[in-house]
Coordinates of C-alpha atoms and ligand atoms in Angstrom, one line a residue:
K1 CA 0.0 0.0 0.0
C2 CA 1.3 3.4 -0.5
V3 CA 0.5 7.4 -1.5
V4 CA 1.3 8.3 -4.8
F5 CA 2.6 12.0 -5.9
W6 CA 2.4 12.2 -9.4
M7 CA 4.7 15.0 -10.4
R8 CA 4.3 17.0 -13.9
M9 CA 6.8 19.1 -16.0
S10 CA 5.5 22.4 -14.2
D11 CA 6.2 21.2 -10.6
L12 CA 9.6 20.1 -10.4
R13 CA 10.1 20.8 -6.5
I14 CA 9.9 19.5 -3.2
T15 CA 9.5 22.8 -1.4
D16 CA 6.4 24.6 -1.4
N17 CA 4.6 22.1 -3.6
K18 CA 1.0 21.9 -2.9
A19 CA 0.1 18.3 -4.0
L20 CA 3.4 17.0 -2.7
S21 CA 2.7 18.4 0.7
R22 CA -1.0 17.0 0.7
A23 CA 0.4 13.5 -0.4
S24 CA 2.7 13.5 2.3
K25 CA 0.3 14.1 4.9
Q26 CA -2.2 11.6 3.4
A27 CA 0.7 9.0 4.0
Q28 CA 1.5 9.9 7.2
Q29 CA -1.9 9.8 8.3
D30 CA -2.3 6.5 6.9
G31 CA 1.1 5.4 8.2
I32 CA 2.1 4.0 4.4
P33 CA 4.9 5.0 2.2
L34 CA 4.7 7.8 -0.4
L35 CA 5.6 7.2 -3.9
A36 CA 6.6 9.9 -6.6
L37 CA 5.9 9.3 -10.1
F38 CA 6.7 11.0 -13.4
I39 CA 5.3 10.1 -16.6
I40 CA 7.3 11.2 -19.7
S41 CA 5.2 11.3 -22.9
P42 CA 7.2 12.3 -25.9
Q43 CA 3.9 13.1 -27.5
D44 CA 3.3 15.8 -24.8
F45 CA 6.5 17.7 -26.0
V46 CA 5.4 17.4 -30.0
A47 CA 1.7 18.6 -29.2
H48 CA 3.1 21.8 -27.1
D49 CA 6.2 22.4 -29.5
I50 CA 8.5 21.9 -26.4
G51 CA 12.0 22.6 -27.5
A52 CA 14.9 19.9 -26.6
R53 CA 16.6 22.8 -24.0
K54 CA 13.8 22.9 -22.2
I55 CA 13.1 19.0 -22.1
D56 CA 16.7 18.7 -21.2
F57 CA 16.2 21.1 -18.3
V58 CA 13.1 19.0 -17.1
F59 CA 15.4 15.7 -17.2
R60 CA 18.0 17.6 -15.3
N61 CA 15.9 18.5 -12.7
L62 CA 14.5 15.1 -12.4
H63 CA 17.7 13.8 -11.6
S64 CA 18.0 16.5 -9.1
L65 CA 14.9 15.7 -7.5
K66 CA 15.4 12.1 -7.6
K67 CA 18.6 12.6 -5.3
S68 CA 16.7 15.2 -2.9
L69 CA 13.8 12.7 -2.7
S70 CA 15.8 9.5 -1.9
E71 CA 17.2 11.8 1.2
L72 CA 13.6 11.7 2.3
H73 CA 13.3 8.1 1.7
I74 CA 10.9 8.5 -1.1
P75 CA 11.4 6.8 -4.4
L76 CA 10.9 8.6 -7.5
Y77 CA 9.6 6.2 -10.5
V78 CA 10.2 7.8 -14.0
A79 CA 7.9 6.0 -17.0
V80 CA 7.7 6.4 -20.6
Q81 CA 4.5 6.2 -22.0
K82 CA 4.6 6.7 -25.9
R83 CA 1.0 7.6 -26.4
R84 CA -0.3 10.4 -24.6
K85 CA -4.1 9.2 -24.7
D86 CA -3.1 6.2 -22.5
I87 CA -1.8 8.1 -19.4
P88 CA -5.1 8.0 -17.6
T89 CA -5.1 4.0 -17.8
S90 CA -1.5 3.6 -17.1
I91 CA -2.0 5.8 -14.0
I92 CA -4.9 3.8 -12.6
D93 CA -3.1 0.6 -13.4
F94 CA -0.2 2.0 -11.6
C95 CA -2.4 2.5 -8.5
E96 CA -4.3 -0.8 -8.6
K97 CA -0.5 -2.3 -8.9
Y98 CA 0.7 -0.8 -5.7
E99 CA -2.6 -0.3 -4.2
A100 CA -2.6 3.3 -3.7
R101 CA -5.9 4.6 -2.8
N102 CA -5.1 8.1 -3.1
L103 CA -3.5 10.2 -5.9
F104 CA -2.4 13.6 -5.6
A105 CA -1.1 15.7 -8.5
N106 CA -1.3 19.6 -9.2
I107 CA -3.3 21.0 -12.0
E108 CA -1.9 21.7 -15.4
Y109 CA -4.4 24.2 -17.2
E110 CA -3.8 23.3 -21.0
V111 CA -6.7 21.9 -22.6
D112 CA -5.5 18.2 -23.1
E113 CA -4.0 17.9 -19.8
L114 CA -7.0 19.1 -18.2
R115 CA -9.1 16.5 -20.1
R116 CA -6.3 14.0 -19.6
D117 CA -6.8 14.8 -15.5
I118 CA -10.5 14.7 -15.8
E119 CA -10.4 11.1 -17.3
T120 CA -7.8 10.0 -14.7
L121 CA -10.2 11.2 -12.1
K122 CA -13.4 9.4 -13.5
L123 CA -11.3 6.1 -14.2
G124 CA -10.1 6.1 -10.8
L125 CA -13.5 6.7 -9.0
S126 CA -15.0 3.8 -11.1
K127 CA -12.4 1.7 -9.7
G128 CA -12.3 3.2 -6.0
Y129 CA -9.3 5.4 -6.1
R130 CA -9.2 9.0 -5.4
A131 CA -7.3 11.3 -7.8
N132 CA -6.6 14.8 -6.0
F133 CA -5.8 17.7 -8.0
E134 CA -4.6 20.8 -6.5
H135 CA -4.0 24.5 -7.8
D136 CA -0.2 25.3 -7.5
K137 CA 1.1 27.3 -10.6
C138 CA -0.3 30.4 -9.7
I139 CA -0.6 32.2 -6.2
V140 CA -4.3 33.3 -7.1
E141 CA -5.8 30.0 -8.4
P142 CA -7.5 30.5 -12.0
G143 CA -11.2 31.4 -12.0
K144 CA -10.9 32.6 -8.4
L145 CA -11.0 36.2 -9.3
V146 CA -13.9 37.3 -11.6
T147 CA -15.4 40.9 -12.4
K148 CA -18.3 42.4 -10.7
Q149 CA -20.6 40.6 -13.4
G150 CA -18.9 37.3 -12.6
H151 CA -16.9 36.9 -15.7
A152 CA -13.4 36.0 -16.3
Y153 CA -11.3 39.1 -16.4
A154 CA -10.1 39.8 -20.1
V155 CA -8.4 43.1 -19.0
Y156 CA -5.3 42.8 -16.8
S157 CA -5.3 46.3 -14.9
P158 CA -8.7 45.4 -13.2
Y159 CA -7.3 41.9 -12.5
Q160 CA -4.2 42.9 -11.3
R161 CA -5.7 45.5 -8.5
N162 CA -7.8 42.5 -7.3
W163 CA -5.2 39.9 -7.2
L164 CA -2.9 42.6 -5.4
A165 CA -5.8 42.7 -2.8
T166 CA -6.1 39.1 -2.6
V167 CA -2.1 38.5 -2.2
N168 CA -2.0 41.4 0.6
S169 CA -5.1 39.9 2.5
N170 CA -3.0 36.9 3.6
I171 CA 0.7 37.9 3.8
S172 CA 1.8 34.0 4.1
Y173 CA -0.6 33.1 1.0
H174 CA -1.2 29.4 1.2
L175 CA 2.0 28.8 3.4
E176 CA 0.2 26.5 5.9
D177 CA -1.2 24.8 2.7
C178 CA 2.4 23.6 1.8
A179 CA 4.7 22.3 4.4
N180 CA 7.4 20.5 3.2
P181 CA 6.9 16.5 2.7
T182 CA 8.2 14.7 6.0
G183 CA 9.3 12.0 3.9
N184 CA 9.2 8.4 4.5
S185 CA 10.7 6.9 7.6
S186 CA 14.0 5.2 6.8
S187 CA 12.8 2.1 9.0
I188 CA 10.1 1.9 5.9
R189 CA 12.7 0.4 3.5
T190 CA 11.0 1.7 0.5
S191 CA 13.3 0.5 -2.0
D192 CA 12.8 -3.1 -0.6
V193 CA 9.1 -2.6 -1.0
F194 CA 9.0 -1.1 -4.5
S195 CA 12.5 -2.0 -6.0
P196 CA 11.3 -5.7 -7.3
L197 CA 8.1 -3.8 -8.8
F198 CA 9.9 -1.5 -11.0
D199 CA 13.2 0.2 -12.0
T200 CA 13.9 3.6 -10.1
S201 CA 16.4 4.6 -12.8
I202 CA 15.5 7.8 -15.0
P203 CA 15.5 6.7 -18.7
A204 CA 18.1 8.4 -21.0
A205 CA 17.1 11.8 -22.4
D206 CA 17.3 11.5 -26.2
V207 CA 16.3 14.9 -26.6
G208 CA 18.3 15.7 -29.8
L209 CA 20.4 18.5 -28.1
Q210 CA 23.8 19.1 -29.3
E211 CA 26.5 18.4 -26.9
D212 CA 27.8 21.8 -26.9
D213 CA 24.5 23.5 -26.7
A214 CA 23.9 21.2 -23.6
N215 CA 26.9 22.0 -21.9
K216 CA 25.9 25.8 -22.4
M217 CA 23.0 25.6 -20.9
K218 CA 23.6 23.7 -18.2
E219 CA 26.3 26.2 -17.0
V220 CA 24.0 29.2 -17.8
W221 CA 20.7 27.5 -16.4
P222 CA 21.9 25.0 -13.5
E223 CA 19.1 22.8 -12.7
G224 CA 18.0 22.3 -8.8
E225 CA 15.9 24.2 -6.0
E226 CA 19.1 25.3 -4.7
A227 CA 20.1 27.2 -7.7
A228 CA 16.6 28.8 -8.3
A229 CA 16.6 29.9 -4.6
K230 CA 20.1 31.7 -5.2
I231 CA 18.9 33.4 -8.1
L232 CA 16.1 34.6 -6.4
Q233 CA 18.4 35.9 -3.7
R234 CA 20.7 37.5 -6.2
F235 CA 17.8 39.6 -7.5
L236 CA 16.7 40.6 -4.1
N237 CA 20.2 41.6 -2.7
T238 CA 22.6 42.4 -5.2
K239 CA 23.0 45.1 -7.6
S240 CA 23.1 44.7 -11.3
R241 CA 26.1 45.3 -13.3
T242 CA 25.4 46.8 -17.1
S243 CA 28.4 44.8 -18.6
Q244 CA 26.5 41.6 -18.2
L245 CA 24.4 40.6 -21.1
G246 CA 22.9 37.3 -22.1
A247 CA 25.7 35.2 -21.5
V248 CA 25.4 35.2 -17.6
N249 CA 25.0 32.4 -15.2
P250 CA 22.3 33.9 -12.6
V251 CA 23.8 32.1 -9.8
S252 CA 27.5 32.8 -9.7
S253 CA 27.4 36.4 -11.0
G254 CA 26.3 39.2 -8.9
S255 CA 27.8 39.0 -5.5
E256 CA 27.8 42.3 -4.5
D257 CA 25.5 42.8 -1.2
S258 CA 23.9 46.3 -1.6
P259 CA 20.3 45.9 0.3
N260 CA 19.8 49.4 -0.7
N261 CA 20.6 49.6 -4.3
N262 CA 20.0 45.8 -5.5
R263 CA 18.3 44.6 -8.7
V264 CA 14.6 44.5 -7.3
A265 CA 14.9 48.1 -5.7
E266 CA 15.8 49.2 -9.1
Y267 CA 13.4 47.2 -10.9
G268 CA 10.8 49.9 -11.5
K269 CA 13.7 52.1 -13.3
E270 CA 15.6 49.9 -14.9
R271 CA 13.6 46.8 -15.9
D272 CA 13.0 48.1 -19.7
R273 CA 16.9 48.3 -20.4
I274 CA 18.0 45.6 -22.3
D275 CA 21.6 46.6 -22.2
S276 CA 21.9 45.5 -18.4
D277 CA 20.9 42.6 -16.3
T278 CA 18.3 44.0 -14.3
T279 CA 15.5 41.3 -14.2
S280 CA 15.7 38.2 -12.0
R281 CA 16.0 35.6 -14.9
L282 CA 13.7 33.2 -13.0
S283 CA 11.4 32.5 -15.7
A284 CA 12.8 29.1 -16.7
Y285 CA 12.7 28.1 -13.0
L286 CA 8.9 29.2 -12.5
T287 CA 7.8 27.4 -15.9
S288 CA 9.4 24.4 -14.6
G289 CA 8.1 25.0 -11.4
V290 CA 11.8 24.6 -9.4
I291 CA 10.7 27.4 -7.3
S292 CA 7.1 28.2 -6.6
I293 CA 5.4 31.6 -7.2
R294 CA 4.7 31.6 -3.6
A295 CA 8.1 31.7 -2.6
C296 CA 8.9 34.7 -4.8
V297 CA 5.9 36.6 -3.5
R298 CA 6.7 35.9 0.2
A299 CA 10.5 36.6 -0.1
T300 CA 9.7 40.1 -1.5
M301 CA 7.0 40.6 1.4
L302 CA 9.8 39.8 3.6
A303 CA 12.3 42.0 1.8
E304 CA 9.8 45.2 2.5
A305 CA 8.4 43.7 5.8
K306 CA 4.9 44.7 4.8
K307 CA 2.1 44.6 2.5
I308 CA 2.9 45.6 -1.2
E309 CA 1.5 48.7 -2.5
G310 CA 0.5 48.7 -6.2
D311 CA 3.1 51.5 -6.7
K312 CA 4.4 51.6 -10.3
T313 CA 7.8 53.2 -9.3
S314 CA 8.7 50.8 -6.2
G315 CA 10.6 47.9 -7.5
I316 CA 8.9 45.4 -5.7
G317 CA 5.6 46.7 -6.5
R318 CA 6.7 46.7 -10.3
W319 CA 8.2 43.1 -9.9
L320 CA 4.9 41.3 -8.4
Q321 CA 3.0 43.1 -11.4
E322 CA 5.1 41.1 -13.6
L323 CA 4.3 38.0 -11.4
A324 CA 0.5 38.9 -11.7
W325 CA 1.0 38.8 -15.8
R326 CA 1.9 35.2 -15.2
D327 CA -1.2 34.4 -13.4
F328 CA -3.0 36.7 -15.6
Y329 CA -2.3 34.7 -18.7
T330 CA -2.7 31.5 -16.9
N331 CA -6.1 32.7 -15.9
I332 CA -6.7 33.3 -19.6
L333 CA -5.5 30.1 -21.0
A334 CA -8.2 28.2 -18.3
A335 CA -11.0 30.5 -19.0
F336 CA -10.7 30.8 -23.0
P337 CA -9.3 27.5 -24.2
R338 CA -9.5 28.6 -27.6
V339 CA -6.1 30.7 -27.3
S340 CA -4.2 27.3 -26.9
M341 CA -5.7 25.8 -29.9
G342 CA -4.0 28.1 -32.4
R343 CA -6.9 30.5 -32.2
P344 CA -6.9 34.3 -31.5
Y345 CA -8.5 35.6 -28.4
L346 CA -10.2 38.4 -30.7
E347 CA -11.6 36.3 -33.4
K348 CA -12.4 39.3 -35.6
F349 CA -8.8 39.0 -36.4
S350 CA -8.8 35.4 -37.5
A351 CA -9.1 36.6 -41.1
V352 CA -5.9 39.0 -41.3
V353 CA -3.8 38.1 -44.3
W354 CA -0.5 36.9 -43.4
E355 CA 2.7 36.8 -45.5
N356 CA 3.6 33.3 -44.8
H357 CA 4.7 32.2 -48.1
Q358 CA 7.8 34.5 -47.3
V359 CA 10.2 31.9 -46.4
P360 CA 13.3 34.0 -46.9
Q361 CA 12.1 36.8 -44.6
E362 CA 11.0 34.1 -41.9
S363 CA 14.4 32.4 -42.0
G364 CA 16.0 35.8 -41.9
W365 CA 14.0 36.6 -38.7
K366 CA 14.9 33.2 -37.1
V367 CA 18.7 33.5 -37.5
G368 CA 19.0 37.6 -36.7
M369 CA 19.7 38.6 -40.5
T370 CA 16.9 40.9 -40.8
G371 CA 19.1 44.2 -41.1
V372 CA 17.5 45.5 -38.0
P373 CA 20.2 45.3 -35.3
I374 CA 17.7 45.3 -32.2
V375 CA 15.6 42.5 -33.8
D376 CA 18.8 40.5 -35.0
A377 CA 20.7 40.7 -31.6
T378 CA 17.4 39.6 -30.0
M379 CA 17.2 36.5 -32.2
R380 CA 21.0 35.9 -31.8
C381 CA 20.5 36.0 -28.0
I382 CA 17.5 33.5 -28.1
N383 CA 19.2 31.2 -30.2
E384 CA 22.3 31.1 -28.1
M385 CA 20.6 31.4 -24.5
G386 CA 17.4 30.3 -24.6
W387 CA 16.4 33.3 -23.0
V388 CA 16.0 36.9 -24.0
H389 CA 14.6 40.0 -22.0
N390 CA 11.0 41.2 -21.9
R391 CA 11.1 44.1 -24.0
A392 CA 13.3 42.4 -26.5
R393 CA 10.9 39.7 -26.9
M394 CA 8.1 42.3 -27.5
I395 CA 10.1 43.9 -29.9
T396 CA 10.9 41.1 -31.8
A397 CA 7.5 39.8 -31.9
M398 CA 6.0 43.1 -32.6
Y399 CA 8.6 43.1 -36.0
L400 CA 7.5 39.9 -37.3
T401 CA 4.0 40.1 -37.0
K402 CA 3.5 43.9 -38.1
D403 CA 6.7 44.5 -40.4
L404 CA 7.0 41.2 -41.8
M405 CA 3.3 40.6 -41.4
I406 CA 4.2 37.1 -40.8
D407 CA 1.5 34.9 -38.6
W408 CA 1.9 35.2 -35.0
R409 CA 1.8 31.2 -34.7
V410 CA 4.8 31.0 -36.4
G411 CA 6.8 33.1 -33.5
E412 CA 5.2 31.6 -31.0
R413 CA 6.4 28.0 -32.1
Y414 CA 9.8 29.4 -32.9
F415 CA 10.2 30.6 -29.3
M416 CA 8.9 27.2 -27.6
E417 CA 11.4 25.5 -29.7
K418 CA 14.4 27.9 -28.5
L419 CA 13.4 29.0 -25.1
I420 CA 14.4 27.5 -21.9
D421 CA 11.4 29.0 -20.0
G422 CA 8.6 28.2 -23.0
D423 CA 5.4 28.3 -21.3
L424 CA 2.2 28.0 -23.4
S425 CA 0.0 30.6 -21.4
S426 CA 2.7 33.4 -21.2
N427 CA 4.3 32.6 -24.8
N428 CA 0.8 32.5 -26.2
G429 CA -0.3 35.6 -24.2
G430 CA 3.1 37.6 -25.1
W431 CA 2.5 36.8 -29.1
Q432 CA -1.2 37.7 -28.8
W433 CA -0.4 41.0 -27.0
C434 CA 2.1 41.7 -29.6
A435 CA 0.0 40.6 -32.7
S436 CA -2.9 42.5 -31.1
T437 CA -5.4 39.5 -31.5
G438 CA -5.3 38.7 -27.6
V439 CA -6.8 39.7 -24.5
D440 CA -5.9 43.4 -23.5
P441 CA -3.6 43.7 -26.5
C442 CA -1.3 46.6 -28.1
P443 CA -3.7 48.4 -30.1
Y444 CA -3.2 47.1 -33.7
F445 CA -2.6 51.0 -34.9
R446 CA 0.4 51.4 -32.0
I447 CA 3.0 49.7 -34.3
F448 CA 6.6 49.8 -32.5
N449 CA 9.2 51.7 -34.5
P450 CA 12.2 49.4 -34.0
Y451 CA 14.7 52.1 -34.4
T452 CA 13.2 54.1 -31.7
Q453 CA 12.7 51.1 -29.4
S454 CA 16.2 50.3 -29.9
L455 CA 17.3 53.8 -28.9
K456 CA 15.3 53.5 -25.9
A457 CA 16.1 50.1 -24.5
D458 CA 19.9 49.5 -25.3
P459 CA 21.0 53.4 -25.0
T460 CA 24.6 52.2 -24.4
G461 CA 24.2 50.0 -27.5
N462 CA 26.1 46.9 -25.4
F463 CA 23.4 44.6 -26.3
I464 CA 23.5 44.8 -29.8
R465 CA 27.3 45.1 -29.9
N466 CA 27.6 42.0 -27.7
W467 CA 25.2 39.7 -30.0
I468 CA 26.2 41.2 -33.5
P469 CA 30.0 41.2 -33.8
E470 CA 29.7 42.7 -37.5
L471 CA 28.6 46.1 -35.7
R472 CA 30.9 46.1 -32.8
K473 CA 32.9 49.2 -34.1
L474 CA 29.4 51.4 -34.5
H475 CA 28.0 53.7 -31.9
G476 CA 25.0 56.0 -31.7
T477 CA 22.3 55.9 -34.4
D478 CA 24.8 54.3 -37.1
L479 CA 24.8 51.1 -34.6
H480 CA 20.7 51.3 -34.1
N481 CA 20.1 51.8 -38.1
P482 CA 23.2 51.5 -39.9
P483 CA 23.4 53.4 -43.2
A484 CA 23.4 50.8 -46.2
T485 CA 26.8 51.7 -47.4
L486 CA 28.1 51.2 -44.0
A487 CA 26.2 47.9 -43.9
D488 CA 27.4 46.4 -46.7
E489 CA 31.0 47.2 -46.1
L490 CA 30.7 45.7 -42.5
G491 CA 29.1 42.7 -44.1
Y492 CA 26.0 43.4 -42.4
P493 CA 22.4 43.0 -44.1
R494 CA 20.6 45.7 -45.2
P495 CA 16.9 45.8 -43.5
I496 CA 14.8 43.0 -45.6
I497 CA 12.0 45.5 -45.5
D498 CA 11.2 49.1 -45.0
H499 CA 9.5 50.1 -42.0
H500 CA 7.2 52.8 -42.8
V501 CA 6.0 51.0 -46.0
A502 CA 5.5 47.9 -43.7
R503 CA 3.5 49.9 -41.2
E504 CA 0.9 51.2 -43.7
R505 CA 0.3 47.5 -44.9
A506 CA -0.1 46.3 -41.5
L507 CA -2.5 49.3 -40.5
R508 CA -4.5 48.7 -44.0
R509 CA -4.7 44.6 -43.1
Y510 CA -5.8 45.0 -39.4
K511 CA -8.2 47.7 -40.3
N512 CA -9.9 45.3 -43.0
P513 CA -9.3 41.6 -41.9
G514 CA -9.6 39.5 -45.1
E515 CA -8.1 42.0 -47.2
E516 CA -4.9 42.4 -48.8
Ligands
LIG1 P1 11.3 39.5 -14.5 O1 11.2 40.7 -15.3 O2 12.3 39.2 -13.5 O3 10.0 38.9 -14.1 C1 9.6 38.2 -13.2 C2 8.8 36.9 -13.7 O4 7.2 37.5 -13.8 C3 9.2 36.2 -15.0 O5 10.0 35.1 -14.6 C4 8.0 35.3 -15.5 O6 7.5 34.1 -14.6 C5 6.8 36.6 -15.1 N1 6.6 37.5 -16.3 C6 7.1 38.7 -16.2 N2 6.7 39.3 -17.4 C7 5.7 38.5 -18.0 C8 4.8 38.9 -18.9 N3 5.1 39.6 -20.1 N4 3.9 37.6 -19.1 C9 4.1 36.7 -18.1 N5 4.8 36.3 -17.3 C10 5.7 37.4 -16.9 N6 7.8 34.2 -20.1 C11 7.8 33.0 -19.8 O7 8.0 32.6 -18.8 N7 7.7 31.9 -20.9 C12 7.4 32.4 -22.4 O8 7.6 31.2 -23.1 C13 7.4 33.7 -22.5 N8 7.1 33.8 -24.0 C14 7.1 35.2 -24.3 C15 7.1 35.7 -25.6 C16 6.7 36.9 -26.1 C17 6.4 37.2 -27.5 C18 6.5 38.0 -25.0 C19 6.5 39.2 -25.0 C20 6.7 37.7 -23.4 C21 7.1 36.3 -23.2 N9 7.1 35.9 -21.5 C22 7.6 34.6 -21.6 C23 7.1 36.8 -20.6 C24 8.5 37.4 -20.5 O9 9.2 38.0 -21.5 C25 9.4 36.7 -19.4 O10 8.8 36.1 -18.5 C26 10.5 37.2 -19.2 O11 11.5 38.2 -20.1 C27 11.3 36.2 -18.2 O12 12.5 37.2 -17.5 P2 12.7 37.4 -15.9 O13 12.6 35.8 -15.2 O14 14.0 38.1 -15.6 O15 11.4 38.4 -15.8

């Protein structure tokens, strides 16, 4: 007999994990061992366009977890299930085999995953097994906050105000629910109990990642809860340095202890600067659940030692608003499942005519050869590091959809392939915001001028110079928008499209969806 905790790709941690905590309590109450289970289904990776870097990150974290769980005498069983539709049956078969009356898991809000869990729940009930699903990904669970009319929020600002009030109403929000698991008593020799029944080794991860890329990802984005906690502390306690761009290990960099002038304190003012290392770089860890959002919010509240004001100029207040975007987009995914099915939230833009036959332009964008330095630096940074600053993501997404008029779904897919923090709700939300097709989007007539954006976001030019060696000698406006002869001389492409002409085309097509 045992209790089963079914771990997923989005909750890869022991600390502050709601379903794990509940499973542990149940096991203690029943006086039986706790077992952790992880199912790998390659079809899940394909269905969500999850790239090799993120899959590799998941496997690295699984190895790290296996070690930490074994210190608590909790075995981790990792199994491969080729067909994702067979997962519910195999989970309930597993419960039957090990007489696990109670199964615990945290909810994943994507449509297929919700269907899978409902199926598991039904199948379990029909055979006398209880599947318990917990809200864990967000600090305020999807569906909890609604408008006065009882509808899901589709506008961020009122959602965020309600979100902040809810979080402030309980400083240790949900803390009591998430005590760390006590672990199995060492006298219950779980290895003896379970080893004859299954192999506890983790299957090899053949994810198609080149060895040098894998090594770089491991160095820049180290796995494990300890690494995530250090990154959070670095953000809260150390100062940013303008020389650190892209290729920085967020764990080891930033040792200057300066509580009054640290990254988070400067965040309100500096967060849109692409040329310095000002943001937390926690997204990969939040996306895979290596750290919980509750831990991030509690740490900032402790740092302030009070409730958080919604003040945009306060660093912590502003940072919390970014975390609220993450909850907001997850809320949207749960409330409007069509957004995860490749459909725009604003259906009226379904008919916009895209330039999807422009293969050379699309490839130029992907490899960072559009002739627009800020866009190219961004794409080269993503290709190299699996991550780039939010403002850079916005500029390049706006450029692909409005200047090149290439379908936002092409960009969404490419980001998922390359990003280490690829997350369906945030990525879809970001792309649909930039393409003006999403909830509370950028209005279609507010088209970023990439050159002005570049001057504002990268005023030192360090970001562009770092990622485009061809332009390293340039400064000022020449760097942000190189004159054609200079570009030719330096072997850098001329712009593949004229921004002003492209802008007019985008305005026309958005105004009259369906027309050229
Ligand atoms: P910080 O500025 O330190 O913010 C803290 C945390 O808040 C982030 O780690 C993230 O979890 C959350 N957050 C911040 N901004 C946003 C936002 N706009 N939307 C949702 N959550 C946010 N984020 C992802 O985690 N995964 C993605 O796949 C993803 N794709 C994006 C695609 C586009 C086109 C755009 C415009 C944005 C995307 N974002 C995505 C949001 C954002 O760019 C990243 O979360 C952020 O750059 C991560 O860096 P950070 O951890 O240093 O963020």
